Short mmCIF file of C-alpha atoms and ligand atoms in Angstrom, two decimals:
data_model
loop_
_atom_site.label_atom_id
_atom_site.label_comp_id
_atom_site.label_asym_id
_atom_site.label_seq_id
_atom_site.Cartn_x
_atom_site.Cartn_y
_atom_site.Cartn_z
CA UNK A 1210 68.86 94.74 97.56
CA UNK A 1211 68.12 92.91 94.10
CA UNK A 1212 68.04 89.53 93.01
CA UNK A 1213 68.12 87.70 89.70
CA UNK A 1214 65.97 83.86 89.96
CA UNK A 1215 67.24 81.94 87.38
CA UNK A 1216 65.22 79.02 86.23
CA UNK A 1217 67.98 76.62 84.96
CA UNK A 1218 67.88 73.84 81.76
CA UNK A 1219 67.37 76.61 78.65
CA UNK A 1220 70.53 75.48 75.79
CA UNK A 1221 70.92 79.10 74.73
CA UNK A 1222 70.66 80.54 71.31
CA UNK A 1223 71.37 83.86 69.33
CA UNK A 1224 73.59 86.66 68.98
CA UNK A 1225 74.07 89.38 71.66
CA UNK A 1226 76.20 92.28 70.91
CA UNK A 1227 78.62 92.97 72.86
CA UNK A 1228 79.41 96.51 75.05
CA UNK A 1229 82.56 98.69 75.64
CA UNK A 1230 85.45 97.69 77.48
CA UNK A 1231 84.68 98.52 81.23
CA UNK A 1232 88.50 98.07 81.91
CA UNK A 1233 89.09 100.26 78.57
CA UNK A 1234 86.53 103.06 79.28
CA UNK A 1235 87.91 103.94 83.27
CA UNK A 1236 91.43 104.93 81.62
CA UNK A 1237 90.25 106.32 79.08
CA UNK A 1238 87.91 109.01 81.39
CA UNK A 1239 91.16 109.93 83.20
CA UNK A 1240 92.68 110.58 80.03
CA UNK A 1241 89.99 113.00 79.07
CA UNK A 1242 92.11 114.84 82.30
CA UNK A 1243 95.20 115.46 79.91
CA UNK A 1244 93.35 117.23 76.88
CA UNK A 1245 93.53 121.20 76.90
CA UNK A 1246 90.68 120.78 74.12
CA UNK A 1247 86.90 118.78 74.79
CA UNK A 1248 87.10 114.76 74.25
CA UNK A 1249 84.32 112.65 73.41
CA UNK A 1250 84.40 108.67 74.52
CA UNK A 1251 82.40 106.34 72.33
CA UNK A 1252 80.63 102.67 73.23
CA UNK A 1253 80.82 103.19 76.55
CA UNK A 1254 78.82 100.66 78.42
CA UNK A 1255 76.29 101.79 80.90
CA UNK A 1256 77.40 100.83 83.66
CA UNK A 1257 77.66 102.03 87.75
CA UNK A 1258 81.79 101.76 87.38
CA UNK A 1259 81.97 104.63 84.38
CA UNK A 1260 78.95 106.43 86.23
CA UNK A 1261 81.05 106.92 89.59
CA UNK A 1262 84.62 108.06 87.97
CA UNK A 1263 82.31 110.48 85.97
CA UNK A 1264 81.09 112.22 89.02
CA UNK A 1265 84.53 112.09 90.44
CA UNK A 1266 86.01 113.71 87.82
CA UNK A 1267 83.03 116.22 87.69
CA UNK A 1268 83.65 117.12 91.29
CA UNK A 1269 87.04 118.62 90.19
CA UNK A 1270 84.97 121.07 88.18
CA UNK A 1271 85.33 119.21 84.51
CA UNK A 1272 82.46 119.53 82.33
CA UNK A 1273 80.95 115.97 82.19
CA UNK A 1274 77.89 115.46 79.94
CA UNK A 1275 76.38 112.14 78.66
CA UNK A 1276 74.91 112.75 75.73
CA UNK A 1277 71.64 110.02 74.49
CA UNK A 1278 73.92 107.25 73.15
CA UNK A 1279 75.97 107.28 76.89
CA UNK A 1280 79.01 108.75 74.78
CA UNK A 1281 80.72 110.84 77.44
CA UNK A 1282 82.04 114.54 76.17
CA UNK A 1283 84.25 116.55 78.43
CA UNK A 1284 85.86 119.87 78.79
CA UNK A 1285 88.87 120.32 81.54
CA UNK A 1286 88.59 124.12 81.14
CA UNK A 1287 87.08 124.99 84.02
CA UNK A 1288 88.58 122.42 86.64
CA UNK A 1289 89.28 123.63 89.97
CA UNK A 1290 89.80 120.71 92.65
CA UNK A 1291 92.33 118.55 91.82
CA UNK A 1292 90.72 116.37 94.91
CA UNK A 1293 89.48 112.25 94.28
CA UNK A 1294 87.43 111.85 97.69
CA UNK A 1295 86.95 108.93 99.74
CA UNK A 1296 83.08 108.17 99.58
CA UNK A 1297 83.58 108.00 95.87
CA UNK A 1298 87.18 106.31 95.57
CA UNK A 1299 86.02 103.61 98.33
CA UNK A 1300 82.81 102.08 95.58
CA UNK A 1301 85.28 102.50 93.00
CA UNK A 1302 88.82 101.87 93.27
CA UNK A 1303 90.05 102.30 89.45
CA UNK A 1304 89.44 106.42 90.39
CA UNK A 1305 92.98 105.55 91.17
CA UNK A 1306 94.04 106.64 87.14
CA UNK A 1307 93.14 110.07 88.11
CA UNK A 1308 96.29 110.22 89.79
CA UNK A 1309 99.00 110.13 87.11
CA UNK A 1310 97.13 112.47 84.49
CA UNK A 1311 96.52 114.91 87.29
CA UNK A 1312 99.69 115.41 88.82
CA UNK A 1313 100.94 115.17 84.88
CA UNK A 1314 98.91 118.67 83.57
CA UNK A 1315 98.18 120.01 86.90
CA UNK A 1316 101.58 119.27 89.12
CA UNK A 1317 99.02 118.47 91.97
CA UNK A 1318 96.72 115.79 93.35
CA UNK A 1319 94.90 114.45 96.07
CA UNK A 1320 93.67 111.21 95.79
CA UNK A 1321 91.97 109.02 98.36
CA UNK A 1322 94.00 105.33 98.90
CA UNK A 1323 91.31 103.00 97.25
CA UNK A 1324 91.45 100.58 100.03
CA UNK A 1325 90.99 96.78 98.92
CA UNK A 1326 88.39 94.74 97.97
CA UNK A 1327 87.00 91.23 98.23
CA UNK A 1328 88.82 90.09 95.82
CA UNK A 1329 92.26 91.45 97.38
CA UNK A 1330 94.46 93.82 99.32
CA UNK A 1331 94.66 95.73 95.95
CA UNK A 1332 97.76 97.71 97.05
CA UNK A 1333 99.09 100.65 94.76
CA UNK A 1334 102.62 100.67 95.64
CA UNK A 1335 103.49 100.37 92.01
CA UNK A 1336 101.68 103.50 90.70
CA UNK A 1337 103.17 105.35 94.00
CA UNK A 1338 106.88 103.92 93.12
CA UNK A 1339 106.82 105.19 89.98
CA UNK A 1340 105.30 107.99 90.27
CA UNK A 1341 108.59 108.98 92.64
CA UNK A 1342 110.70 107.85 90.14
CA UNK A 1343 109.43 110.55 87.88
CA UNK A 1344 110.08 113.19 90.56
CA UNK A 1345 106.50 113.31 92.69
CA UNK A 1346 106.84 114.37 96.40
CA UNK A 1347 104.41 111.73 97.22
CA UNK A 1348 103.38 111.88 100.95
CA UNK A 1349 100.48 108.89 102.37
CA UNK A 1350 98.41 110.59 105.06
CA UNK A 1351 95.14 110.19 106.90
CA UNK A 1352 94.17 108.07 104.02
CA UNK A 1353 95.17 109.64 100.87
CA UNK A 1354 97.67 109.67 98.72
CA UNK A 1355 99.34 114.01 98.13
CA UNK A 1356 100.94 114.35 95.74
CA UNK A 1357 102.87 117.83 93.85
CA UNK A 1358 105.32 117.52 91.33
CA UNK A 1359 106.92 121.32 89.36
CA UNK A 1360 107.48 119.19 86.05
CA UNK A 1361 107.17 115.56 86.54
CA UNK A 1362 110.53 113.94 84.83
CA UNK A 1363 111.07 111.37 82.37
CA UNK A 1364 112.67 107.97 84.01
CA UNK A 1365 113.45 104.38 83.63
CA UNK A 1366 110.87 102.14 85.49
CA UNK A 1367 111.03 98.56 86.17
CA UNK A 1368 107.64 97.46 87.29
CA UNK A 1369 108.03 94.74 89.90
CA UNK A 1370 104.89 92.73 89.17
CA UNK A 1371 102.75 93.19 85.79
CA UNK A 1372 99.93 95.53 87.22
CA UNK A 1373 97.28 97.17 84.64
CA UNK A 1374 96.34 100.01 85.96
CA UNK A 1375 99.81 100.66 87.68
CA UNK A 1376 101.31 100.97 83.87
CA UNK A 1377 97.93 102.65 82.55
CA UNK A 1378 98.63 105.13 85.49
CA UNK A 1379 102.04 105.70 84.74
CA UNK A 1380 101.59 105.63 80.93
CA UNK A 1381 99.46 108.57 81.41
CA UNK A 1382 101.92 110.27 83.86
CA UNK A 1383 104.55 110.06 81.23
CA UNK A 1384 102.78 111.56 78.01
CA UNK A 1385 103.63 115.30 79.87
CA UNK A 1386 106.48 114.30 81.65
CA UNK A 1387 109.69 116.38 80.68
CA UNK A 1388 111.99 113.71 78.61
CA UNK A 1389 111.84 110.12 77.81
CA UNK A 1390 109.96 107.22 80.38
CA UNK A 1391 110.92 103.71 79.77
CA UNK A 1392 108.06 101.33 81.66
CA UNK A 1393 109.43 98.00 81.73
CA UNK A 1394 107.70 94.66 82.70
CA UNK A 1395 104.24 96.73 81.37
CA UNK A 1396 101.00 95.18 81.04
CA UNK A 1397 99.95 94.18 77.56
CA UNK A 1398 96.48 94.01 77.88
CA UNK A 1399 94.40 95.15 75.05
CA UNK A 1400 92.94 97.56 77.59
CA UNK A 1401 96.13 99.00 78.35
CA UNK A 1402 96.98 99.19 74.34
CA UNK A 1403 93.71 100.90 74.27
CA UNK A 1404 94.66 103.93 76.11
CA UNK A 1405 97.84 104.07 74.11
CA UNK A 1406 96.35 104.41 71.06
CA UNK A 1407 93.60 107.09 72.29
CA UNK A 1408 96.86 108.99 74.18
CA UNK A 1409 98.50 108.44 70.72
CA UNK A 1410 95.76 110.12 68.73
CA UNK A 1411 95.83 113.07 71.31
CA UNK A 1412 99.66 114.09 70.37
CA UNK A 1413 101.28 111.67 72.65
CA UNK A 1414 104.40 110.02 71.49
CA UNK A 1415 104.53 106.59 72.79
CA UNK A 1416 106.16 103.59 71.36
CA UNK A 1417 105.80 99.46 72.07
CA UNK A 1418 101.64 99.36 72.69
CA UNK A 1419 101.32 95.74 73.38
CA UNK A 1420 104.62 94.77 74.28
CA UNK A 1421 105.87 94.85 77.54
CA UNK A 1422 108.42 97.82 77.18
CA UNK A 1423 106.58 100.90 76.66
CA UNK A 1424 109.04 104.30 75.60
CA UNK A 1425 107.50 107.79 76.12
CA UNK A 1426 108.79 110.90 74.92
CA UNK A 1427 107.07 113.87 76.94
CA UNK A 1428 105.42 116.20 74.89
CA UNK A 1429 103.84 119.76 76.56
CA UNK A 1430 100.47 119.59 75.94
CA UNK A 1431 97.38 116.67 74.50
CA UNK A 1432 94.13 117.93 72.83
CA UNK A 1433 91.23 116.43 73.57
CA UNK A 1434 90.10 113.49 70.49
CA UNK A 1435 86.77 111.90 69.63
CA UNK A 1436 87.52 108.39 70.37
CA UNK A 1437 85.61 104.85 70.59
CA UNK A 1438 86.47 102.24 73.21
CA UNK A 1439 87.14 98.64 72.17
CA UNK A 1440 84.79 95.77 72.88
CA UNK A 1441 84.62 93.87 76.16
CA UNK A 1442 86.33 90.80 75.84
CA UNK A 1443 85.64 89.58 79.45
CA UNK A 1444 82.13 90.07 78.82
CA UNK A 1445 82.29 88.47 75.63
CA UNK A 1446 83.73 85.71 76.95
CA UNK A 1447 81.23 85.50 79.93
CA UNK A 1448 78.38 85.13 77.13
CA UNK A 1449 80.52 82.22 74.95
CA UNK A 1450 80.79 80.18 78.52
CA UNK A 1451 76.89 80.99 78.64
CA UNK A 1452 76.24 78.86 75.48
CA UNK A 1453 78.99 76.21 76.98
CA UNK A 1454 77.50 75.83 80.14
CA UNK A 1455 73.94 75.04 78.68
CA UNK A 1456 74.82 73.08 75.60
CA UNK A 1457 73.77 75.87 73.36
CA UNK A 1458 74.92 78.27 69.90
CA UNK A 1459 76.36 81.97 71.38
CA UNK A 1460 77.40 84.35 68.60
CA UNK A 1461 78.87 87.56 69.94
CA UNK A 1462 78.76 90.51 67.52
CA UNK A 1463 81.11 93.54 67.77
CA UNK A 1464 83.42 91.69 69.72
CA UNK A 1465 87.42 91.40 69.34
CA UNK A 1466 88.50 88.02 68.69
CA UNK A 1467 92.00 88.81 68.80
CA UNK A 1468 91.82 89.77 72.35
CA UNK A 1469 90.56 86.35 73.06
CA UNK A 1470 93.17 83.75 72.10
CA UNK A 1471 93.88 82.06 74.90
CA UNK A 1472 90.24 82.19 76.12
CA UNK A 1473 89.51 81.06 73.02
CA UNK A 1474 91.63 77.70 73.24
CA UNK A 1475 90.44 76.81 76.67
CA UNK A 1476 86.88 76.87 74.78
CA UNK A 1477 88.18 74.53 72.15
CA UNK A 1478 89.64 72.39 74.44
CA UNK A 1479 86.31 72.26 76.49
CA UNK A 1480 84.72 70.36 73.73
CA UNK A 1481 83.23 74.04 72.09
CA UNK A 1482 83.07 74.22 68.27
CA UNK A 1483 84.63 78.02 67.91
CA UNK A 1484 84.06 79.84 64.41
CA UNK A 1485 85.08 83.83 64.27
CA UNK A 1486 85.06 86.75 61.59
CA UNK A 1487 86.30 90.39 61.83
CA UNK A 1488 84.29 91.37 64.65
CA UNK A 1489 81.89 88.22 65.98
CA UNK A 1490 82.94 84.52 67.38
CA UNK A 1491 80.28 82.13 67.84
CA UNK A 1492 80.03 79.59 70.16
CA UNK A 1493 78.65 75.91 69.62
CA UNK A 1494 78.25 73.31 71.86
CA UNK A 1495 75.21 71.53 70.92
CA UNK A 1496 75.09 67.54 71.15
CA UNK A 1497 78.87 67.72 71.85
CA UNK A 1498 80.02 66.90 75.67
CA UNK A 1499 81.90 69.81 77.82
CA UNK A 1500 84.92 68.48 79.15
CA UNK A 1501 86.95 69.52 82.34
CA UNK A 1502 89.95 71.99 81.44
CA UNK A 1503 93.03 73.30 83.85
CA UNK A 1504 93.04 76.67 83.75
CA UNK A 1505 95.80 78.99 85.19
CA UNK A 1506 95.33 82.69 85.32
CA UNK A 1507 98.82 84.86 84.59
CA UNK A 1508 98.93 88.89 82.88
CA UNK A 1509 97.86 88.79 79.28
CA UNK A 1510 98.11 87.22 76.66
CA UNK A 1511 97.58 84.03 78.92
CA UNK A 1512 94.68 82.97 80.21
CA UNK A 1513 92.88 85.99 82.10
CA UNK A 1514 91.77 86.07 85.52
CA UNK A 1515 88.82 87.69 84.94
CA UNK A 1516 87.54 84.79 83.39
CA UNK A 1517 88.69 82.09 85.75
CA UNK A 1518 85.26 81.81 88.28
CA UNK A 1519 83.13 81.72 84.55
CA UNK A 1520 85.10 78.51 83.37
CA UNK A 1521 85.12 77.14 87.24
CA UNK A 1522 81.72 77.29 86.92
CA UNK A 1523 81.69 75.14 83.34
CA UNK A 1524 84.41 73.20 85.18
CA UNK A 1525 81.29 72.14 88.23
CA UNK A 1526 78.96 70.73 85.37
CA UNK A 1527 81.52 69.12 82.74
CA UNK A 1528 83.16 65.50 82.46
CA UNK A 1529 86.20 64.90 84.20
CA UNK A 1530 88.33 67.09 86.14
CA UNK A 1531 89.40 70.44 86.08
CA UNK A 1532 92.26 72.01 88.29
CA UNK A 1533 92.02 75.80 88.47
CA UNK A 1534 95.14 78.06 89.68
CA UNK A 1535 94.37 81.59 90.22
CA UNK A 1536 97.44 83.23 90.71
CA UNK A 1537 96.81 87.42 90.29
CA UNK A 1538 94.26 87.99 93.45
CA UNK A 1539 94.77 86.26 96.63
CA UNK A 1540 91.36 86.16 97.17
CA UNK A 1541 89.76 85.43 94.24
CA UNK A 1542 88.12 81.75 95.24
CA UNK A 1543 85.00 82.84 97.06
CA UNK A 1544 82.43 81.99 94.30
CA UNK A 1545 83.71 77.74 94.97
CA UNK A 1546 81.87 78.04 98.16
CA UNK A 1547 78.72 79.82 96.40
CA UNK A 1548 79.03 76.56 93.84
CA UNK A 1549 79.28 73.42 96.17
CA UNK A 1550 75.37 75.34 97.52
CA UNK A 1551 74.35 74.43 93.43
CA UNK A 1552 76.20 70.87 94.40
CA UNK A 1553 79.86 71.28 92.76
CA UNK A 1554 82.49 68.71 93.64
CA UNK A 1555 85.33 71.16 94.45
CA UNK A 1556 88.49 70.96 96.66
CA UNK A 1557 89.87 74.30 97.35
CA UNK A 1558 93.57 73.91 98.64
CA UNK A 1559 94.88 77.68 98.74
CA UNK A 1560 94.78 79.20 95.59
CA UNK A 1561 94.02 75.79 93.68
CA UNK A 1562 90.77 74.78 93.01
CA UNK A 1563 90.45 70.76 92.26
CA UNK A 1564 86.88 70.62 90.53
CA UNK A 1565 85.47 67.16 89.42
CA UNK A 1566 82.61 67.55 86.90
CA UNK A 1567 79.18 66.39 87.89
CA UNK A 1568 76.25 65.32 85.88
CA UNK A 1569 74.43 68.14 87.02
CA UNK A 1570 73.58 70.80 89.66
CA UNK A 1571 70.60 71.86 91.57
CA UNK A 1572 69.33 75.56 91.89
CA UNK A 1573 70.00 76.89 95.37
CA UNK A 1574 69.96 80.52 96.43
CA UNK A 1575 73.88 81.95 96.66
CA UNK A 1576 75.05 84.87 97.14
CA UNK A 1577 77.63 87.19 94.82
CA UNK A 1578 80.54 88.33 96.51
CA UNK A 1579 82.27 90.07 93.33
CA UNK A 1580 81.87 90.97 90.01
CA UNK A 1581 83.20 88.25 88.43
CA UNK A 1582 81.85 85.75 91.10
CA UNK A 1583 78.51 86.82 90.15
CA UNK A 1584 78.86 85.96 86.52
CA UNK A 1585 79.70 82.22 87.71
CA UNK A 1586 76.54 82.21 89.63
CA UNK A 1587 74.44 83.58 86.87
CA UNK A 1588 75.83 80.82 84.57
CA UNK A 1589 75.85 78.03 87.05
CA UNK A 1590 72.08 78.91 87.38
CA UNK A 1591 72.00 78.69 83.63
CA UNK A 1592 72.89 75.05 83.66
CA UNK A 1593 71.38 74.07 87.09
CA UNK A 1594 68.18 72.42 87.19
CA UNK A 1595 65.46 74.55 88.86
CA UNK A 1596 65.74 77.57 90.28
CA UNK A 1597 68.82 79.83 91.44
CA UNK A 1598 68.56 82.71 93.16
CA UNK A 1599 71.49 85.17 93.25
CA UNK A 1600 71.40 87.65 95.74
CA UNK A 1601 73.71 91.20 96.31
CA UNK A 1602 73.77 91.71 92.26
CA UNK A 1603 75.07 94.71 92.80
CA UNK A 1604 78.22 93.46 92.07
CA UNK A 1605 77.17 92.50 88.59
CA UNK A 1606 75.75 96.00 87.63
CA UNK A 1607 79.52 97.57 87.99
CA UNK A 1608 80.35 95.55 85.10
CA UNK A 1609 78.03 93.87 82.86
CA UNK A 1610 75.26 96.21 81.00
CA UNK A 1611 71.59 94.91 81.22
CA UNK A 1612 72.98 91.31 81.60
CA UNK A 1613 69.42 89.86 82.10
CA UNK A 1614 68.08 91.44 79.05
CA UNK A 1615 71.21 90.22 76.72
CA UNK A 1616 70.33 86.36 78.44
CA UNK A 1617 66.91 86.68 77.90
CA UNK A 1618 67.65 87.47 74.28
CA UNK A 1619 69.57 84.07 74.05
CA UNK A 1620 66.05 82.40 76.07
CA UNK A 1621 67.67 82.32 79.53
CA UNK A 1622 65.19 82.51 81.95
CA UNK A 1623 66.21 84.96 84.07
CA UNK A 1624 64.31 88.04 85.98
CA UNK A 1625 65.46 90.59 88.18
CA UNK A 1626 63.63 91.55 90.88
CA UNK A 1627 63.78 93.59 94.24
CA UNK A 1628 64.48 90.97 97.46
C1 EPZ B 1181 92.85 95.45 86.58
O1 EPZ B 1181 92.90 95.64 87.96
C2 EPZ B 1181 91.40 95.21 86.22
N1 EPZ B 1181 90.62 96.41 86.58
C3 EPZ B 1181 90.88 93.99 86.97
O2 EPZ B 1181 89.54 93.77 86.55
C4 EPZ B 1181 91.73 92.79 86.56
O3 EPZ B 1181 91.30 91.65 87.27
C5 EPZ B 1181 93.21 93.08 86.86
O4 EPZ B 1181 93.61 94.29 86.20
C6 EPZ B 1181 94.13 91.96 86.40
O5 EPZ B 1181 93.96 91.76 85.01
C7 EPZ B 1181 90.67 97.49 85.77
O6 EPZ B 1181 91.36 97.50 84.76
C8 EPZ B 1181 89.83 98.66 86.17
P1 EPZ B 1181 96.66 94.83 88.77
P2 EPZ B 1181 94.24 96.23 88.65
O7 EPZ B 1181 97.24 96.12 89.24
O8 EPZ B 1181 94.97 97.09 87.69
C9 EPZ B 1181 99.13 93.59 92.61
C10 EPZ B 1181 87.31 93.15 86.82
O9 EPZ B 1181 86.79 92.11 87.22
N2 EPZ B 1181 99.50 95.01 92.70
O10 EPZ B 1181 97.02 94.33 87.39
O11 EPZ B 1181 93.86 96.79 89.97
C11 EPZ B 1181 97.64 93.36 92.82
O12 EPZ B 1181 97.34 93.26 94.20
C12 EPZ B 1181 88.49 93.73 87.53
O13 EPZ B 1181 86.95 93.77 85.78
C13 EPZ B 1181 100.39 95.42 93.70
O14 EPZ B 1181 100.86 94.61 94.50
O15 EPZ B 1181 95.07 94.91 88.86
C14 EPZ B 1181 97.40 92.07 92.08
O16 EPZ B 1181 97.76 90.99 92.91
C15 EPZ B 1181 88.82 92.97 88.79
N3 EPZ B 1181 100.73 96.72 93.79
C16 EPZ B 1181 98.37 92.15 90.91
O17 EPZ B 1181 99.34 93.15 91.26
C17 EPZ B 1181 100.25 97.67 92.92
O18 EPZ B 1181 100.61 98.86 93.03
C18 EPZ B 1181 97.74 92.57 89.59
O19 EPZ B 1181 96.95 93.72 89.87
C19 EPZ B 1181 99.35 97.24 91.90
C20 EPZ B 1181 99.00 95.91 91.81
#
């Protein structure tokens, strides 16, 4: 098991460029499932999450090569399994999107039920729901979802609850289906317009990206396109709360700042001087004071959830206090625990988080839990004084590409090494 030790009290400085979208890239590999032609996927991050759908989708017999530059090129010519197993699905639960693409070209799939996570039950009645609504015989057995549709069939789908990859699922689904799809109550985030626009570009005919009413018309067949993923905003914003938390100038380059509004006020509002071009925003907080914010996490364009534990952790070292309502994941608070070890002054009262700045926190080791849990850590250690170690990093790999070497570029002191 690895560990990162973090030796805390370094203001950071610099520019780190920013990856691929992690949430962009997974969608965007089942896609490559509905071209009759070879796809190419560009900036894609290197990360354990993109590595494990590609050998899922390779063990249904698509060609799957990296080439030097981790752009991923695929052929779906010689597929012969239309099978997402268990020991794979279990480590990564967004294999999930294979399902709507596959029963789309193929009529068939079997697809283990991802199970949940730390962070939640994760359910996928939504995708399943839907999926029936366009005319699957869905049947859940000895823990996976079968699935066999002739034709899947255009329909009208209210979504219950805003889920992301529920709509990217049945986005896909719907680009073959026979007739029109209406998805209402769809997700809007940029991820989610991502995949539109790459399904788009492959002959799909799809109308609303971005809004929350997305209208397919089903076409018979996508070719495969050479496409390039957008920028990571969650880990763009994780590096911006990296020059909060320590007082310090962050400049992301080739990052979206219109994917970032409302992360973007919260910064402002934190006391953070926030400039931004075409594709950079920088961050500065030097000599000015970080200041407590309420944060509430709801579908985008509002404040995301994936960036709630990163701004709980500014929340633990700022002035004054910050109340922080997570209110996607039931189970999304576990990091406040792994906090009060560095000394935070939180109350945890369900899913609201009462967190009254202190002047400062002491290194401790702690212990990641999730992905996004283990960025608060990382930047908690930023700020604390002394020395954090954070343990079961794991957890960070799936979704943040050489994060030690980006922070060292911006002087953390940070090493990874093998506990
Ligand atoms: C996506 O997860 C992201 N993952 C998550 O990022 C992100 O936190 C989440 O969206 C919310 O923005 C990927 O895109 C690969 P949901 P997803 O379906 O699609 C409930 C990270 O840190 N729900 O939008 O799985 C669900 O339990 C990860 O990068 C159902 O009840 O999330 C949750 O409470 C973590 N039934 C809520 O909806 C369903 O069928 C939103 O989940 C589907 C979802």
């Amino acid at each position: 098991m690895q560990k990162f030790i973090v030796e805390g009290g370094a203001a950071l400085e610099g520019e780190v460029t920013i990856s691929g979208a992690k949430n962009a890239v997974l969608p965007l590999q089942a896609a490559t499932l509905l071209a009759d032609t070879p796809m190419s996927i560009r900036n894609v991050p290197r990360l354990k999450d993109v590595q494990t759908l590609a050998a899922v989708i390779e063990g249904m017999g698509v060609a799957v090569r990296f080439d030097e530059h981790n752009n991923i090129h695929t052929d779906t010519r010689t597929i012969h399994t239309f099978t997402a197993p268990y020991e794979l699905v279990r480590t990564m639960r967004a294999s999930i999107l294979v399902l709507g693409p596959m029963l789309a070209r193929f009529g068939e799939a079997e697809v283990s039920l991802p199970g949940g996570c730390a962070i939640g039950d994760r359910p996928v009645n939504l995708h399943i729901a839907g999926l029936e609504a366009m005319g699957a015989d869905i049947r859940v057995e000895e823990g996976y979802i079968r699935a066999r549709a002739k034709r899947l069939k255009g329909a009208r789908i209210v979504m219950e609850m805003v889920s992301v990859t529920g709509t990217e699922n049945l986005l896909m689904a719907a680009t073959l289906a026979e007739g029109r799809t209406v998805i209402e109550n769809a997700a809007r985030e940029p991820e989610v317009t991502d995949l539109a626009r790459c399904l788009i570009a492959m002959g799909a005919r799809i109308e609303g990206a971005g809004t929350d009413r997305l209208v397919v018309e089903g076409v018979e067949s996508l070719k495969g396109v050479d496409y390039t993923v957008l920028p990571d905003r969650i880990e763009t914003g994780t590096f911006l709360a990296a020059g909060a938390i320590t007082g310090g100038r962050v400049r992301t380059l080739r990052a979206a700042p219109d994917t970032l509004d409302a992360v973007l006020q919260k910064f402002t509002e934190a006391g953070a001087a926030i400039s931004s071009g075409e594709d950079w925003i920088e961050l500065d907080m030097r000599g000015r004071t970080l200041r407590a914010v309420d944060i509430r996490t709801d579908p985008y364009p509002a404040f995301p959830t994936d960036m709630q534990a990163q701004f709980m952790a500014m929340n633990a070292c700022s002035q004054g206090i910050g109340v922080v309502v997570e209110t996607i994941f039931e189970n999304r608070m576990m990091h406040v625990a792994e906090l009060k070890r560095l000394g935070a002054n939180i109350r945890l009262e369900g899913n609201t988080a009462i967190v009254a700045g202190m002047p400062y926190l002491k290194g401790a080791p702690v212990m990641a839990t999730d992905l996004r849990a283990s960025a608060c850590l990382i930047l908690a250690g930023l700020a604390a004084e002394g020395k954090t170690t954070v343990d079961r990093i794991y957890h960070t790999d799936r979704g943040y590409e050489c994060i030690e070497h980006k922070l060292a570029g911006l002087g953390a002191r940070i090493e990874r090494v093998n506990a």
